[in-house]
Amino acid sequence: MKDAQVSWPLTVVALSESIDLVKNFTGDIDPRITLVRPEDVEDPGAVTCALAWRPAADAFDPYPNIMMVSSIAAGVDSIMNCPSLPSGAIVTRVRDEDQARMMGAFAAWHVVHHHRQMGDFLENQKAALWDRTFRPEMSCNMTIGLLGFGLMGQHTARAMVAMGYKVVAASRSGGTTLEGVETVSGPDAVTEVARRSDMLINLLPLTDETANVLNADLFAAMPEGAILIQLGRGEHLVEADLIAALDSGHLGGASLDVFRQEPLPADDPLWAHPKILITPHKASDTTRSEVLRQLAENYAALLADETPPGAVDRASGY
Ligand code: GLV
């Protein structure tokens, strides 16, 4: 045990957008855990754990003894970048196989959308137009590239392999192998995968290293007519570079689920671009029950002086 204050029962403060988790939650919760909103915390010095999602810059300031901060999602970038995050706190993220499968299915939808030109069908339906003439060759003999080969990337790769596509994935460690997936690692892995991708799916975590990785140079490396499916974080994409690559005809289309500014402002040119399909950061979600189950699991590990299973490496940022 790390500290005398760390024990069951546990009071967890739900910060910023994770407050929604406290509101109206009627599912099962470990009876040893009480979730409170910041305004209901009686003794901030006694708070050792927080739930968070996009915390405000000063969100952690009132709590000097925070030991563990749990993201309510798979991503932790907004927590890692929070200036008031205590330097010694363990940060955990959700690792949810169901959420990762959901991500794979979402990516599959976009791949089919672009491969089979579903946008044309949608347009034609508006005009009651029965047009079977413009279908290109329907072969699956194309390469799907994956940036990011963690849990999300692996489930997405499995979905692509099952659909019959060739799959090549940029893997930082190069340690994971999956049947039907070629992995590329090393310093040029991202460019190498992009160079070979008829469709490129981004599932990288956001770190200093990966910010702005989807830029003009990368698009130039992609094959003529290639498609970008952006499911990572808004800060991965240089939006003006994407618009330029689409307008020049070099890229054939894009699906965007995440944006630098969310909600995406109504007057943002991305909304109206004819080659862009937009969804509102809804690629995949975990459940409240799973967030709270993993919170209890991570806290139990902390009590046993073990590394919580959801702990992220603060040096690498994920
Ligand atoms: C969603 O964006 C997540 O990080 O799970």
Tab-separated table of C-alpha atoms and ligand atoms in Angstrom:
chain	number	residue	atom	x	y	z
A	1	MET	CA	0.000	0.000	0.000
A	2	LYS	CA	1.390	3.378	-1.061
A	3	ASP	CA	-0.197	5.691	1.441
A	4	ALA	CA	-2.259	5.508	4.627
A	5	GLN	CA	-5.035	7.476	2.927
A	6	VAL	CA	-5.422	4.866	0.214
A	7	SER	CA	-8.002	2.271	1.195
A	8	TRP	CA	-11.559	1.162	0.619
A	9	PRO	CA	-14.137	2.644	0.552
A	10	LEU	CA	-13.120	5.025	-2.204
A	11	THR	CA	-14.514	8.423	-3.005
A	12	VAL	CA	-13.768	9.446	-6.574
A	13	VAL	CA	-14.231	12.947	-7.853
A	14	ALA	CA	-15.639	13.099	-11.379
A	15	LEU	CA	-14.065	16.037	-13.173
A	16	SER	CA	-15.072	18.038	-16.219
A	17	GLU	CA	-16.834	16.018	-18.881
A	18	SER	CA	-16.734	12.826	-16.831
A	19	ILE	CA	-19.425	14.386	-14.626
A	20	ASP	CA	-21.945	12.974	-17.097
A	21	LEU	CA	-20.940	9.604	-15.759
A	22	VAL	CA	-22.202	10.509	-12.310
A	23	LYS	CA	-25.364	12.127	-13.574
A	24	ASN	CA	-28.286	9.730	-13.956
A	25	PHE	CA	-26.120	6.629	-13.645
A	26	THR	CA	-28.359	3.732	-12.703
A	27	GLY	CA	-26.136	0.754	-13.556
A	28	ASP	CA	-24.142	-1.406	-11.196
A	29	ILE	CA	-21.343	0.264	-9.339
A	30	ASP	CA	-18.905	-1.366	-6.957
A	31	PRO	CA	-20.517	-0.633	-3.548
A	32	ARG	CA	-17.125	0.450	-2.192
A	33	ILE	CA	-16.951	3.344	-4.662
A	34	THR	CA	-18.750	6.658	-4.345
A	35	LEU	CA	-18.626	9.102	-7.241
A	36	VAL	CA	-18.965	12.756	-6.368
A	37	ARG	CA	-19.052	15.976	-8.303
A	38	PRO	CA	-16.438	18.614	-7.403
A	39	GLU	CA	-19.027	20.805	-5.681
A	40	ASP	CA	-19.985	17.919	-3.381
A	41	VAL	CA	-16.459	17.096	-2.204
A	42	GLU	CA	-16.282	17.773	1.526
A	43	ASP	CA	-12.547	17.317	2.075
A	44	PRO	CA	-10.497	17.842	-1.126
A	45	GLY	CA	-7.351	16.726	0.724
A	46	ALA	CA	-8.883	13.268	1.213
A	47	VAL	CA	-9.503	12.733	-2.525
A	48	THR	CA	-7.006	10.265	-3.959
A	49	CYS	CA	-8.701	9.341	-7.247
A	50	ALA	CA	-10.371	11.229	-10.050
A	51	LEU	CA	-12.246	10.336	-13.183
A	52	ALA	CA	-11.612	12.736	-16.027
A	53	TRP	CA	-12.166	13.521	-19.672
A	54	ARG	CA	-10.913	16.765	-21.169
A	55	PRO	CA	-10.228	18.279	-17.733
A	56	ALA	CA	-10.061	22.058	-17.443
A	57	ALA	CA	-6.517	23.424	-17.055
A	58	ASP	CA	-6.929	23.885	-13.288
A	59	ALA	CA	-9.155	20.839	-12.697
A	60	PHE	CA	-6.722	19.042	-10.367
A	61	ASP	CA	-5.616	22.119	-8.373
A	62	PRO	CA	-8.024	21.627	-5.452
A	63	TYR	CA	-6.856	18.024	-4.836
A	64	PRO	CA	-3.273	17.891	-3.519
A	65	ASN	CA	-3.301	14.130	-2.830
A	66	ILE	CA	-4.490	12.703	-6.123
A	67	MET	CA	-2.710	9.408	-6.807
A	68	MET	CA	-4.688	8.016	-9.726
A	69	VAL	CA	-6.535	9.725	-12.563
A	70	SER	CA	-8.704	7.463	-14.697
A	71	SER	CA	-9.773	8.467	-18.170
A	72	ILE	CA	-13.347	7.497	-18.985
A	73	ALA	CA	-12.168	6.687	-22.525
A	74	ALA	CA	-9.370	4.966	-24.391
A	75	GLY	CA	-7.537	8.243	-24.989
A	76	VAL	CA	-5.586	10.037	-22.270
A	77	ASP	CA	-4.088	12.955	-24.225
A	78	SER	CA	-6.399	15.572	-22.698
A	79	ILE	CA	-5.383	14.398	-19.216
A	80	MET	CA	-1.659	14.113	-19.980
A	81	ASN	CA	-1.689	17.647	-21.369
A	82	CYS	CA	-3.558	19.128	-18.409
A	83	PRO	CA	-1.246	21.620	-16.665
A	84	SER	CA	-2.608	20.829	-13.187
A	85	LEU	CA	-2.141	17.041	-13.460
A	86	PRO	CA	0.018	16.093	-10.434
A	87	SER	CA	3.378	14.881	-11.682
A	88	GLY	CA	3.342	11.694	-9.612
A	89	ALA	CA	-0.216	10.612	-10.411
A	90	ILE	CA	-0.826	7.327	-12.213
A	91	VAL	CA	-3.012	7.877	-15.268
A	92	THR	CA	-5.180	5.018	-16.481
A	93	ARG	CA	-7.165	4.539	-19.622
A	94	VAL	CA	-9.985	2.228	-20.579
A	95	ARG	CA	-8.983	-0.881	-22.473
A	96	ASP	CA	-12.241	-2.343	-23.708
A	97	GLU	CA	-12.315	-5.158	-26.281
A	98	ASP	CA	-15.945	-4.381	-27.151
A	99	GLN	CA	-15.093	-0.752	-27.776
A	100	ALA	CA	-12.197	-1.832	-29.981
A	101	ARG	CA	-14.461	-4.206	-31.949
A	102	MET	CA	-16.895	-1.329	-32.376
A	103	MET	CA	-14.023	0.744	-33.764
A	104	GLY	CA	-13.237	-2.023	-36.252
A	105	ALA	CA	-16.855	-2.104	-37.400
A	106	PHE	CA	-16.948	1.685	-37.734
A	107	ALA	CA	-13.788	1.640	-39.837
A	108	ALA	CA	-15.299	-1.171	-41.936
A	109	TRP	CA	-18.349	0.987	-42.640
A	110	HIS	CA	-16.141	3.805	-43.936
A	111	VAL	CA	-14.019	1.456	-46.010
A	112	VAL	CA	-17.157	0.066	-47.651
A	113	HIS	CA	-18.536	3.575	-48.084
A	114	HIS	CA	-15.507	4.691	-50.056
A	115	HIS	CA	-14.715	1.415	-51.799
A	116	ARG	CA	-18.264	0.917	-53.037
A	117	GLN	CA	-18.912	4.640	-53.593
A	118	MET	CA	-21.940	4.659	-51.336
A	119	GLY	CA	-22.007	8.463	-51.502
A	120	ASP	CA	-23.148	8.168	-55.124
A	121	PHE	CA	-26.041	5.915	-54.108
A	122	LEU	CA	-27.104	8.386	-51.433
A	123	GLU	CA	-27.071	11.222	-53.957
A	124	ASN	CA	-28.928	9.153	-56.527
A	125	GLN	CA	-31.608	8.198	-54.041
A	126	LYS	CA	-32.397	11.886	-53.531
A	127	ALA	CA	-33.152	12.058	-57.273
A	128	ALA	CA	-34.891	8.628	-57.419
A	129	LEU	CA	-32.149	7.689	-59.864
A	130	TRP	CA	-31.509	3.987	-60.562
A	131	ASP	CA	-27.997	4.078	-61.937
A	132	ARG	CA	-25.955	0.878	-62.124
A	133	THR	CA	-23.434	2.104	-64.630
A	134	PHE	CA	-20.680	3.801	-62.728
A	135	ARG	CA	-19.500	0.928	-60.531
A	136	PRO	CA	-15.778	0.401	-60.800
A	137	GLU	CA	-14.136	-2.947	-60.367
A	138	MET	CA	-15.262	-4.317	-57.008
A	139	SER	CA	-12.160	-6.303	-56.189
A	140	CYS	CA	-10.880	-6.348	-52.624
A	141	ASN	CA	-7.399	-6.369	-54.094
A	142	MET	CA	-6.499	-3.147	-52.390
A	143	THR	CA	-4.361	-2.315	-49.406
A	144	ILE	CA	-5.721	-0.906	-46.193
A	145	GLY	CA	-3.045	0.804	-44.118
A	146	LEU	CA	-3.327	1.207	-40.381
A	147	LEU	CA	-1.522	3.808	-38.340
A	148	GLY	CA	-1.588	2.532	-34.779
A	149	PHE	CA	-1.575	-1.125	-33.841
A	150	GLY	CA	-2.788	-1.136	-30.253
A	151	LEU	CA	-6.065	-2.702	-29.164
A	152	MET	CA	-8.126	-0.512	-31.532
A	153	GLY	CA	-5.752	-1.053	-34.430
A	154	GLN	CA	-5.652	-4.810	-33.934
A	155	HIS	CA	-9.434	-5.209	-33.890
A	156	THR	CA	-9.695	-2.955	-36.919
A	157	ALA	CA	-7.044	-5.012	-38.705
A	158	ARG	CA	-8.994	-8.204	-37.967
A	159	ALA	CA	-12.135	-6.669	-39.465
A	160	MET	CA	-10.234	-5.676	-42.622
A	161	VAL	CA	-8.642	-9.109	-42.986
A	162	ALA	CA	-12.073	-10.728	-42.598
A	163	MET	CA	-13.356	-8.516	-45.427
A	164	GLY	CA	-10.604	-9.770	-47.697
A	165	TYR	CA	-8.383	-6.698	-47.915
A	166	LYS	CA	-4.607	-6.687	-47.757
A	167	VAL	CA	-3.626	-5.060	-44.485
A	168	VAL	CA	-0.394	-3.335	-43.567
A	169	ALA	CA	0.045	-1.722	-40.150
A	170	ALA	CA	2.592	0.677	-38.703
A	171	SER	CA	3.543	-0.736	-35.335
A	172	ARG	CA	5.832	1.158	-33.016
A	173	SER	CA	7.132	-1.868	-31.180
A	174	GLY	CA	6.710	-4.337	-34.025
A	175	GLY	CA	6.022	-6.900	-31.322
A	176	THR	CA	2.450	-7.888	-32.209
A	177	THR	CA	1.671	-10.223	-35.072
A	178	LEU	CA	-1.741	-11.014	-36.482
A	179	GLU	CA	-2.589	-13.450	-39.239
A	180	GLY	CA	-3.080	-11.643	-42.529
A	181	VAL	CA	-1.482	-8.406	-41.322
A	182	GLU	CA	1.929	-7.208	-42.395
A	183	THR	CA	3.493	-4.960	-39.804
A	184	VAL	CA	6.076	-2.291	-40.504
A	185	SER	CA	8.095	-0.732	-37.712
A	186	GLY	CA	10.982	1.692	-37.446
A	187	PRO	CA	11.304	5.445	-37.977
A	188	ASP	CA	9.782	5.455	-41.488
A	189	ALA	CA	6.917	3.082	-40.714
A	190	VAL	CA	4.174	5.699	-40.989
A	191	THR	CA	5.341	6.984	-44.381
A	192	GLU	CA	5.977	3.462	-45.650
A	193	VAL	CA	2.451	2.364	-44.709
A	194	ALA	CA	0.927	5.543	-46.203
A	195	ARG	CA	2.868	4.984	-49.430
A	196	ARG	CA	1.216	1.572	-49.848
A	197	SER	CA	-2.307	2.450	-48.679
A	198	ASP	CA	-5.268	2.720	-50.999
A	199	MET	CA	-7.101	3.585	-47.787
A	200	LEU	CA	-5.291	4.786	-44.703
A	201	ILE	CA	-6.945	4.468	-41.288
A	202	ASN	CA	-5.493	6.566	-38.477
A	203	LEU	CA	-5.818	5.160	-34.966
A	204	LEU	CA	-2.645	6.557	-33.423
A	205	PRO	CA	-2.617	7.891	-29.880
A	206	LEU	CA	-1.992	11.643	-29.716
A	207	THR	CA	1.496	12.430	-28.444
A	208	ASP	CA	4.103	15.093	-29.224
A	209	GLU	CA	5.503	12.667	-31.777
A	210	THR	CA	2.224	11.996	-33.584
A	211	ALA	CA	0.719	15.522	-33.632
A	212	ASN	CA	0.280	16.770	-37.243
A	213	VAL	CA	1.349	13.407	-38.671
A	214	LEU	CA	-1.421	13.577	-41.286
A	215	ASN	CA	0.088	16.387	-43.324
A	216	ALA	CA	0.911	17.420	-46.889
A	217	ASP	CA	4.094	15.286	-47.025
A	218	LEU	CA	2.249	12.167	-45.934
A	219	PHE	CA	-0.601	12.803	-48.375
A	220	ALA	CA	1.933	13.297	-51.184
A	221	ALA	CA	3.383	9.866	-50.368
A	222	MET	CA	-0.051	8.194	-50.668
A	223	PRO	CA	-1.168	6.720	-54.004
A	224	GLU	CA	-3.259	8.842	-56.377
A	225	GLY	CA	-6.942	8.624	-55.396
A	226	ALA	CA	-6.241	7.210	-51.927
A	227	ILE	CA	-8.677	7.681	-49.056
A	228	LEU	CA	-8.013	8.886	-45.505
A	229	ILE	CA	-10.107	7.564	-42.609
A	230	GLN	CA	-9.260	9.677	-39.579
A	231	LEU	CA	-10.407	8.108	-36.286
A	232	GLY	CA	-7.557	9.198	-33.998
A	233	ARG	CA	-7.466	12.727	-32.637
A	234	GLY	CA	-8.109	16.044	-34.348
A	235	GLU	CA	-4.561	17.219	-33.681
A	236	HIS	CA	-3.164	14.461	-35.899
A	237	LEU	CA	-4.528	16.174	-38.989
A	238	VAL	CA	-3.422	19.373	-40.678
A	239	GLU	CA	-6.872	20.162	-42.010
A	240	ALA	CA	-5.759	22.721	-44.626
A	241	ASP	CA	-3.329	20.129	-46.062
A	242	LEU	CA	-6.149	17.605	-46.380
A	243	ILE	CA	-8.406	20.085	-48.177
A	244	ALA	CA	-5.554	20.957	-50.562
A	245	ALA	CA	-4.851	17.262	-51.279
A	246	LEU	CA	-8.533	16.594	-51.942
A	247	ASP	CA	-9.004	19.696	-54.091
A	248	SER	CA	-5.959	18.910	-56.205
A	249	GLY	CA	-7.486	15.481	-56.875
A	250	HIS	CA	-4.514	13.673	-55.361
A	251	LEU	CA	-6.605	12.172	-52.559
A	252	GLY	CA	-9.957	10.669	-53.497
A	253	GLY	CA	-11.883	11.242	-50.273
A	254	ALA	CA	-11.803	11.297	-46.504
A	255	SER	CA	-13.837	10.311	-43.474
A	256	LEU	CA	-13.274	12.417	-40.377
A	257	ASP	CA	-14.584	11.556	-36.917
A	258	VAL	CA	-12.311	13.791	-34.808
A	259	PHE	CA	-11.419	17.462	-35.079
A	260	ARG	CA	-9.100	20.058	-33.600
A	261	GLN	CA	-12.142	21.935	-32.427
A	262	GLU	CA	-15.068	19.878	-31.168
A	263	PRO	CA	-17.909	20.436	-31.721
A	264	LEU	CA	-16.836	21.283	-35.266
A	265	PRO	CA	-18.042	24.882	-35.799
A	266	ALA	CA	-21.042	25.167	-38.122
A	267	ASP	CA	-19.113	27.430	-40.516
A	268	ASP	CA	-16.084	25.133	-40.811
A	269	PRO	CA	-15.382	24.397	-44.507
A	270	LEU	CA	-14.911	20.691	-43.722
A	271	TRP	CA	-18.682	20.279	-43.299
A	272	ALA	CA	-19.476	21.230	-46.884
A	273	HIS	CA	-16.574	19.571	-48.645
A	274	PRO	CA	-17.964	17.161	-51.252
A	275	LYS	CA	-15.242	14.574	-50.678
A	276	ILE	CA	-15.442	14.508	-46.880
A	277	LEU	CA	-17.753	12.393	-44.738
A	278	ILE	CA	-18.113	13.733	-41.197
A	279	THR	CA	-19.213	12.015	-37.995
A	280	PRO	CA	-19.216	13.710	-34.555
A	281	HIS	CA	-16.504	11.796	-32.639
A	282	LYS	CA	-18.742	8.750	-32.392
A	283	ALA	CA	-16.529	6.001	-33.803
A	284	SER	CA	-16.687	3.941	-30.633
A	285	ASP	CA	-17.615	4.316	-27.015
A	286	THR	CA	-17.135	2.257	-23.941
A	287	THR	CA	-19.916	1.832	-21.372
A	288	ARG	CA	-20.244	3.481	-17.980
A	289	SER	CA	-20.300	0.073	-16.311
A	290	GLU	CA	-16.998	-0.864	-17.938
A	291	VAL	CA	-15.392	2.462	-16.944
A	292	LEU	CA	-16.401	1.872	-13.337
A	293	ARG	CA	-15.407	-1.809	-13.373
A	294	GLN	CA	-11.946	-0.857	-14.608
A	295	LEU	CA	-11.725	1.966	-12.076
A	296	ALA	CA	-12.269	-0.537	-9.247
A	297	GLU	CA	-9.792	-2.968	-10.825
A	298	ASN	CA	-7.117	-0.279	-11.209
A	299	TYR	CA	-7.647	0.956	-7.678
A	300	ALA	CA	-7.428	-2.576	-6.254
A	301	ALA	CA	-4.063	-2.958	-7.989
A	302	LEU	CA	-2.889	0.351	-6.541
A	303	LEU	CA	-3.822	-0.888	-3.057
A	304	ALA	CA	-1.886	-4.096	-3.650
A	305	ASP	CA	1.126	-2.012	-4.698
A	306	GLU	CA	0.873	-3.371	-8.239
A	307	THR	CA	0.820	-1.437	-11.488
A	308	PRO	CA	-2.844	-0.847	-12.383
A	309	PRO	CA	-3.675	-2.791	-15.576
A	310	GLY	CA	-4.907	0.375	-17.305
A	311	ALA	CA	-1.872	2.500	-16.372
A	312	VAL	CA	-0.315	4.426	-19.225
A	313	ASP	CA	3.353	5.112	-19.587
A	314	ARG	CA	3.689	8.808	-18.804
A	315	ALA	CA	6.921	9.062	-20.741
A	316	SER	CA	5.496	7.785	-24.046
A	317	GLY	CA	2.111	9.398	-23.411
A	318	TYR	CA	-0.118	6.334	-23.993
B	1	GLV	C1	-12.560	8.328	-27.570
B	1	GLV	O1	-12.185	9.224	-28.251
B	1	GLV	C2	-11.708	7.563	-26.726
B	1	GLV	O2	-10.588	8.017	-26.436
B	1	GLV	O3	-12.122	6.475	-26.279
